Tab-separated table of C-alpha atoms in Angstrom:
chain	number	residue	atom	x	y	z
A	24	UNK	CA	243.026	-44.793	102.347
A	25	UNK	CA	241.823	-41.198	101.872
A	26	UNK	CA	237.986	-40.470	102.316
A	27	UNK	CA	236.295	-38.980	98.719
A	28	UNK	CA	234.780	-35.823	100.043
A	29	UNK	CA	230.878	-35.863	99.640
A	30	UNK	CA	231.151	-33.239	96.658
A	31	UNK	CA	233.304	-36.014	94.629
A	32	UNK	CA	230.980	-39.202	95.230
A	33	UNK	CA	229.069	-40.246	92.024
A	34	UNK	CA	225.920	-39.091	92.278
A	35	UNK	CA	222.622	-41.243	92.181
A	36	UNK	CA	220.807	-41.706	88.621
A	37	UNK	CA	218.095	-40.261	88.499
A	38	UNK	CA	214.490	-41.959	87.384
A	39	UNK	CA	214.190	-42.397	83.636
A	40	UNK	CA	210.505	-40.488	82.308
A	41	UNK	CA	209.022	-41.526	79.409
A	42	UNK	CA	208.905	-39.508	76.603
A	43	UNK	CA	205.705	-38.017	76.016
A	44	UNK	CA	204.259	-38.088	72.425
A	45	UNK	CA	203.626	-34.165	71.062
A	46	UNK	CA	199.898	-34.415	70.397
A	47	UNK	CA	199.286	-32.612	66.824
A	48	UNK	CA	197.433	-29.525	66.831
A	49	UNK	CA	194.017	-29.989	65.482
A	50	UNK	CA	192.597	-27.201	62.869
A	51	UNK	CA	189.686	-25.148	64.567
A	52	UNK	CA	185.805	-27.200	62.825
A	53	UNK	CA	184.235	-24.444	61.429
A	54	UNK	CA	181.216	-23.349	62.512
A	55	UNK	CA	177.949	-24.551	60.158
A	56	UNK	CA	176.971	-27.057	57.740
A	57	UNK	CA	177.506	-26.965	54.136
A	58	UNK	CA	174.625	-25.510	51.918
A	59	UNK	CA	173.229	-26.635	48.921
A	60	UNK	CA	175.341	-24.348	46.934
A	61	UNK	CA	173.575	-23.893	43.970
A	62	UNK	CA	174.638	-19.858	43.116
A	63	UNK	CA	173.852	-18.301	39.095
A	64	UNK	CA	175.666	-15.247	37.593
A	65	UNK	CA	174.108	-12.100	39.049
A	66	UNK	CA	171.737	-14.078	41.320
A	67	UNK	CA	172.745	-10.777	43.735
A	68	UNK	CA	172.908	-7.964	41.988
A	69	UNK	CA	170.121	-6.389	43.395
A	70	UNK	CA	171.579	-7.319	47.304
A	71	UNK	CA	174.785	-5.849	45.844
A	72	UNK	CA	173.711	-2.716	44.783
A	73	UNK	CA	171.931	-1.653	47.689
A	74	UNK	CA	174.864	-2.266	49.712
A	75	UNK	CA	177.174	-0.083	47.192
A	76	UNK	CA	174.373	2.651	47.671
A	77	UNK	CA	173.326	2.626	51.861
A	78	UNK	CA	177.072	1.344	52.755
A	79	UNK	CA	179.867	2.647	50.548
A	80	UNK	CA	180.482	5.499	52.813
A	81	UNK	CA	181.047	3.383	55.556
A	82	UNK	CA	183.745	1.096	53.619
A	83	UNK	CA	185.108	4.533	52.429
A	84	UNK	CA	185.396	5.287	55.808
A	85	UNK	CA	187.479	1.995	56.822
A	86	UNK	CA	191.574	1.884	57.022
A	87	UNK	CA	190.768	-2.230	56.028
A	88	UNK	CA	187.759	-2.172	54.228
A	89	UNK	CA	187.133	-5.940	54.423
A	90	UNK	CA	183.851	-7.496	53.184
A	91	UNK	CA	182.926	-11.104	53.325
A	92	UNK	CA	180.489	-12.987	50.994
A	93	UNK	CA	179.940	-16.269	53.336
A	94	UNK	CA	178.946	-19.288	51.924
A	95	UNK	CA	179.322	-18.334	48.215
A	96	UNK	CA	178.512	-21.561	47.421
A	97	UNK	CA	179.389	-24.279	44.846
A	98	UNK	CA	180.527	-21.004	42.460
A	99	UNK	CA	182.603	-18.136	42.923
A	100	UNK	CA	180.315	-15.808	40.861
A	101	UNK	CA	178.688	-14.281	43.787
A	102	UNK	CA	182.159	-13.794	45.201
A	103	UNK	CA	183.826	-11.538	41.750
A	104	UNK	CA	180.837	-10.031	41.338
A	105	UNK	CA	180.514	-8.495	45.066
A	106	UNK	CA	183.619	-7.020	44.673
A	107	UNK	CA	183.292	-5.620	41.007
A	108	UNK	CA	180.296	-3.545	42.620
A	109	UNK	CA	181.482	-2.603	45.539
A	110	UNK	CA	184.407	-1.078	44.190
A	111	UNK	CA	182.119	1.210	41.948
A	112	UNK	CA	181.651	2.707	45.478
A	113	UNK	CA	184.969	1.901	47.132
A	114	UNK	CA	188.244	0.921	45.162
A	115	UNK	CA	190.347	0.242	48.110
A	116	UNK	CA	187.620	-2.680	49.203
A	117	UNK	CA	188.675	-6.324	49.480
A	118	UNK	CA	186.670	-9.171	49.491
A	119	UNK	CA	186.962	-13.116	51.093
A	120	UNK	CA	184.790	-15.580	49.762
A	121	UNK	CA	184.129	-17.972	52.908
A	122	UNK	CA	183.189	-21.418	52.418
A	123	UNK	CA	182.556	-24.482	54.807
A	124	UNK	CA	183.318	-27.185	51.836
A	125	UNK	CA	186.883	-27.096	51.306
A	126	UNK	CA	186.645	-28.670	47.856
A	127	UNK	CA	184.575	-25.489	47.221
A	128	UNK	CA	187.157	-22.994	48.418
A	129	UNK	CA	189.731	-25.392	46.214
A	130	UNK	CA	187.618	-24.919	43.375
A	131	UNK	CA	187.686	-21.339	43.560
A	132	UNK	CA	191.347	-20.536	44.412
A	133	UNK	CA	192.069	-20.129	40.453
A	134	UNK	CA	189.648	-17.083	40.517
A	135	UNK	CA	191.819	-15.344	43.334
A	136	UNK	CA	193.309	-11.336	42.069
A	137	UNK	CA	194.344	-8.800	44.016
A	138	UNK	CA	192.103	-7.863	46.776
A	139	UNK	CA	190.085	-10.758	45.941
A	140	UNK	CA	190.782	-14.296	48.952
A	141	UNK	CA	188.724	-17.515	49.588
A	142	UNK	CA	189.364	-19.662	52.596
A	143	UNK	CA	187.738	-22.569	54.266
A	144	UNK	CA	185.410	-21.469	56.883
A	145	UNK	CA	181.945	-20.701	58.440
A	146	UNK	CA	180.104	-18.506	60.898
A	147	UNK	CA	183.527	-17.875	62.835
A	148	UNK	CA	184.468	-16.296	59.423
A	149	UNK	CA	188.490	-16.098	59.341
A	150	UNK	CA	189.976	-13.603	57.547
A	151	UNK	CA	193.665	-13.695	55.999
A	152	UNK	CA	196.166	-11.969	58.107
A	153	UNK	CA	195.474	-13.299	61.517
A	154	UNK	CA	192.304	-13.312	64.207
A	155	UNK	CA	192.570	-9.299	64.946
A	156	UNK	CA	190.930	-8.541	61.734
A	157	UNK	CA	187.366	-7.506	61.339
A	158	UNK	CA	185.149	-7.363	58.805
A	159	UNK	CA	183.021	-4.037	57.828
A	160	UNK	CA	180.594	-6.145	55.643
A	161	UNK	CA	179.656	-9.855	55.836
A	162	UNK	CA	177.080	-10.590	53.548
A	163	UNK	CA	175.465	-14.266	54.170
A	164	UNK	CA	172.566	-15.048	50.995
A	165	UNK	CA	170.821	-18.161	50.958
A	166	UNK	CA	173.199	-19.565	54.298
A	167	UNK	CA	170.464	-19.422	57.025
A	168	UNK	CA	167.152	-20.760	54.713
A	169	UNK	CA	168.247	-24.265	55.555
A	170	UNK	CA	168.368	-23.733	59.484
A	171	UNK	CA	165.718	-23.966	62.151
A	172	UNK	CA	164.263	-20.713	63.149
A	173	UNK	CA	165.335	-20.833	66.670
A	174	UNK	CA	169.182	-21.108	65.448
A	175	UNK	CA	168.630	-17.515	63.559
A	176	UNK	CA	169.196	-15.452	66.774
A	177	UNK	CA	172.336	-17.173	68.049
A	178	UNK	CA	173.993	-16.941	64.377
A	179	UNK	CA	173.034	-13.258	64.214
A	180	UNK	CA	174.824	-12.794	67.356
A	181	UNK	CA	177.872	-14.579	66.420
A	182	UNK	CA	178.577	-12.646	62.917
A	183	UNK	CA	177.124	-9.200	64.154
A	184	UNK	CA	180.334	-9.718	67.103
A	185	UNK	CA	182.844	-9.949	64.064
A	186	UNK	CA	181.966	-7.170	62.493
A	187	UNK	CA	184.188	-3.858	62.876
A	188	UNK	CA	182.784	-0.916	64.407
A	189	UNK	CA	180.133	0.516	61.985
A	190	UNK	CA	180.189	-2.907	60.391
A	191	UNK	CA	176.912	-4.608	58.747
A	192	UNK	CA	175.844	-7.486	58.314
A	193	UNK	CA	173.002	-7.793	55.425
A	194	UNK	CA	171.411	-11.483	55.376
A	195	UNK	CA	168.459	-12.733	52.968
A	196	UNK	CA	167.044	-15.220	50.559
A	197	UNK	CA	166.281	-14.739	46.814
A	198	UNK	CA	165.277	-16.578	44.126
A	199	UNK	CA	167.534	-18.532	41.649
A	200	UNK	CA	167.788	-15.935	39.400
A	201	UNK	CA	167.772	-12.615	41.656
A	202	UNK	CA	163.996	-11.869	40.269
A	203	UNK	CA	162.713	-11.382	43.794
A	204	UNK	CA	164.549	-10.773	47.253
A	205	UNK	CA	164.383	-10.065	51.056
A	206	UNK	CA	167.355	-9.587	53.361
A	207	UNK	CA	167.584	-8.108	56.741
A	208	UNK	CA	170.432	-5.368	57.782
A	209	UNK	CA	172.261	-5.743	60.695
A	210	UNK	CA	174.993	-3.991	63.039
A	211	UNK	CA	176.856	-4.660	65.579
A	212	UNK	CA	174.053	-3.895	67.970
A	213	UNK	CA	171.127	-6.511	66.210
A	214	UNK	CA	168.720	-6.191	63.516
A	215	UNK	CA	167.918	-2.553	61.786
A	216	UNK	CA	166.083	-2.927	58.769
A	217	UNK	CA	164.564	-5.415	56.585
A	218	UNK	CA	164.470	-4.484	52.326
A	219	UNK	CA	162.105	-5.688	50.130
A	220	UNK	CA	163.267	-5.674	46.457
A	221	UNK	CA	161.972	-7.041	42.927
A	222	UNK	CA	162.032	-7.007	39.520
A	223	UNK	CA	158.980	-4.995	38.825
A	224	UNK	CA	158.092	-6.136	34.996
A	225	UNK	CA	157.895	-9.816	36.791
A	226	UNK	CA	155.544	-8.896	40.286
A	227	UNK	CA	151.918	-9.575	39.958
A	228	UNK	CA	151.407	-8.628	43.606
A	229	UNK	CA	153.974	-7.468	46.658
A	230	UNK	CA	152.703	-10.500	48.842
A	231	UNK	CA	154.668	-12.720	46.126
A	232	UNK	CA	158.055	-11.336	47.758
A	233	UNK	CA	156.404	-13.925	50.876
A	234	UNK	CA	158.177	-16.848	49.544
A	235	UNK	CA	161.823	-15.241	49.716
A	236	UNK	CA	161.254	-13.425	53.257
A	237	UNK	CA	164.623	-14.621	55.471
A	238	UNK	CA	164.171	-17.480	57.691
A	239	UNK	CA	163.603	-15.123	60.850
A	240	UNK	CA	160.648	-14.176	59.174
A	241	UNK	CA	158.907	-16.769	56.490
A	242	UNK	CA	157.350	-19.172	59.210
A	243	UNK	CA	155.171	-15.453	60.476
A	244	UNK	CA	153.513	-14.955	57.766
A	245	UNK	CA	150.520	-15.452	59.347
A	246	UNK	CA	147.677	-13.486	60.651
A	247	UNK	CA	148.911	-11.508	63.688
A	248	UNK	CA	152.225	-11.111	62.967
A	249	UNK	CA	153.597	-8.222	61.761
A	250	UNK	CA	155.311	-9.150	58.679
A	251	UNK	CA	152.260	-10.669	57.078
A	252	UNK	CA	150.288	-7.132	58.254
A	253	UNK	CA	152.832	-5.200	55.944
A	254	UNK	CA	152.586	-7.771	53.144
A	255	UNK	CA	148.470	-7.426	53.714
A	256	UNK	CA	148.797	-3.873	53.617
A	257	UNK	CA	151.254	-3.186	50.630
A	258	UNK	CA	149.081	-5.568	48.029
A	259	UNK	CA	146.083	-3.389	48.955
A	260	UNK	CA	148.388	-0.003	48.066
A	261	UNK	CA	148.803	-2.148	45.017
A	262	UNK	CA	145.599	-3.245	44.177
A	263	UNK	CA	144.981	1.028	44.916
A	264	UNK	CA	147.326	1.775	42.461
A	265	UNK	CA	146.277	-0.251	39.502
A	266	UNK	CA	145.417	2.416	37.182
A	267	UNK	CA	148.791	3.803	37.022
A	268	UNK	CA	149.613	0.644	35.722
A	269	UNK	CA	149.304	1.793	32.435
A	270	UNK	CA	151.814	4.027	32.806
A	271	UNK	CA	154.245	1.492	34.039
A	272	UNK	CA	154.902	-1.135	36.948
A	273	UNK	CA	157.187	1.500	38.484
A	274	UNK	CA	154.675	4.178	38.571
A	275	UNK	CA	152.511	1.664	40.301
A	276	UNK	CA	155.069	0.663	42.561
A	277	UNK	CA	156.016	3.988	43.619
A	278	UNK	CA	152.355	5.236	44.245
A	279	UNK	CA	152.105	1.416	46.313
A	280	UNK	CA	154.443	2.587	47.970
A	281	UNK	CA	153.682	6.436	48.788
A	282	UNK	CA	150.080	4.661	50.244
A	283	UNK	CA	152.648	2.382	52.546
A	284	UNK	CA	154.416	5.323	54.004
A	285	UNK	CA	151.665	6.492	55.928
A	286	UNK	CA	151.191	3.617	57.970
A	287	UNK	CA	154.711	1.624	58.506
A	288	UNK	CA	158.085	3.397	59.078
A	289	UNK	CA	160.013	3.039	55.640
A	290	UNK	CA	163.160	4.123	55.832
A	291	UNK	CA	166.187	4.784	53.493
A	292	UNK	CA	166.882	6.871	50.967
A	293	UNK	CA	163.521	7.417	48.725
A	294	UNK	CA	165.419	6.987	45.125
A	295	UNK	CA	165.918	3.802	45.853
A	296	UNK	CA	162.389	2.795	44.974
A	297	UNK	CA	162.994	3.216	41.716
A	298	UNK	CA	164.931	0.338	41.242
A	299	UNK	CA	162.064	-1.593	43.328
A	300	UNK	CA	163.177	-1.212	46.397
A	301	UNK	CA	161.645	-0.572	49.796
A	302	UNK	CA	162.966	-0.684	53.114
A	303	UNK	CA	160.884	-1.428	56.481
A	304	UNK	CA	162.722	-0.117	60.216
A	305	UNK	CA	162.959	-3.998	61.568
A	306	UNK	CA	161.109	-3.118	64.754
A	307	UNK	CA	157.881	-2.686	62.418
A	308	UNK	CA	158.386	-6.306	61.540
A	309	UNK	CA	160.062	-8.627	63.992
A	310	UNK	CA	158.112	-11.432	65.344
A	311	UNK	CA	155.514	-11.141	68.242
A	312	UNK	CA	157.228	-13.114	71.534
């Protein structure tokens, strides 16, 4: 009987694996917990504005001129207004409304238009068309009031690292109906400046602006901190000013504010003012230690 050469023996069977289950891939938390998000129509028009005025140039500027209004809240108002008034200063803008509540961001989908998004998020704040893309505004109102203080710094970080080169990031606290608010400006590189702004006909004194200062700031209002120095200081340029009062609260305001000059560094453009604004260099102001 012929020999079957060793190429034509049957070869052994091998061991039998088992089939491993493909584990589903899990969508990304976001970062944050859900706010209150109680919002009213206009609540930011005064935030707004200011940013039309001290960054349109810079969205201008911008081949994706991408600004986000995180944690709009239980509303989209905040959300159609930003970009009705930034476009005054940039048509080409395009805003996403980010929101941690999906039922929120469901809620709001009906509202989308062109150059208008909302999509489930938080402080890692996703933008449509992929991970590469970088915001040149993020604009955060009434998010951080409802953290601890010592979580401020580490959220600063992690937005102001999104942003686009020459981005900003402008975060604050206001009342419900945008009478009275405080925000801090920030780039890529930390904190710049920190705005004060009211409606005049409603202010009896600046030091009522205390209650909306961001949360980086309202727990140093105290004596020997710097923010509550300022707020000591500017009633007094008030109180100085009285008797222009009867020429108007923003003839009083301005000549408050002329007195404040000479001792803090206000910066920004001076016309501003007008509209009861006044802007404070953020070194004048941050926290002691």
């Amino acid at each position: 009987m012929a020999r079957r050469s060793p190429a034509s023996a049957a070869p052994a069977s091998a061991p039998v694996r088992p089939v491993r289950p493909v584990r589903p891939v899990r969508p990304v938390r976001p970062v944050g917990t859900a706010t209150r998000g109680t919002t009213n129509p206009n609540r930011l028009r005064r935030m707004d504005r200011w940013i039309a005025a001290e960054h349109g140039a810079e969205l201008r500027r911008s081949a994706d001129p991408v600004a986000v209004d995180l944690g709009y809240g239980a509303a989209p108002w905040t959300a159609v207004e930003l970009l009705a008034r930034l476009r005054t200063a940039c048509p080409a803008v395009r805003v996403v409304g980010v929101e941690i509540d999906p039922a929120r961001v469901e809620a709001a989908r009906p509202y989308e238009r062109a150059g208008l998004d909302f999509v489930h998020g938080g402080f890692e704040v996703p933008l449509p068309g992929g991970p590469g893309r970088a915001p040149v505004l993020i604009r955060a109102a009434n998010v951080l009031r409802q953290y601890d203080e010592d979580a401020v710094a580490a959220v600063w970080q992690r937005l102001c690292a999104r942003l686009a080169p020459g981005g900003l990031l402008v975060e604050g606290t206001c009342d419900e109906i945008g009478r009275r608010h405080v925000w801090v400006a920030l780039g890529p590189e930390g904190p710049r400046t920190v705005t004060f702004a009211t409606r005049l006909g409603s202010l009896d004194t600046p030091s009522d602006l205390a209650e909306r200062l961001p949360k980086a700031l309202i727990h140093r209002n105290v004596p020997g901190e710097p923010v509550h120095a300022f707020l000591r200081d500017f009633d007094r340029a008030w109180a100085g000013a009285a008797p222009l009062g009867a020429l108007g609260a923003r003839q009083r305001w301005l000549a408050a504010v002329r007195a404040l000059a000479a001792d803090w560094p206000l910066t920004g453009d001076p016309r501003r003012r007008r509209q009861g604004e006044v802007t404070v260099r953020w070194e004048a102001l941050a926290p002691r230690g």
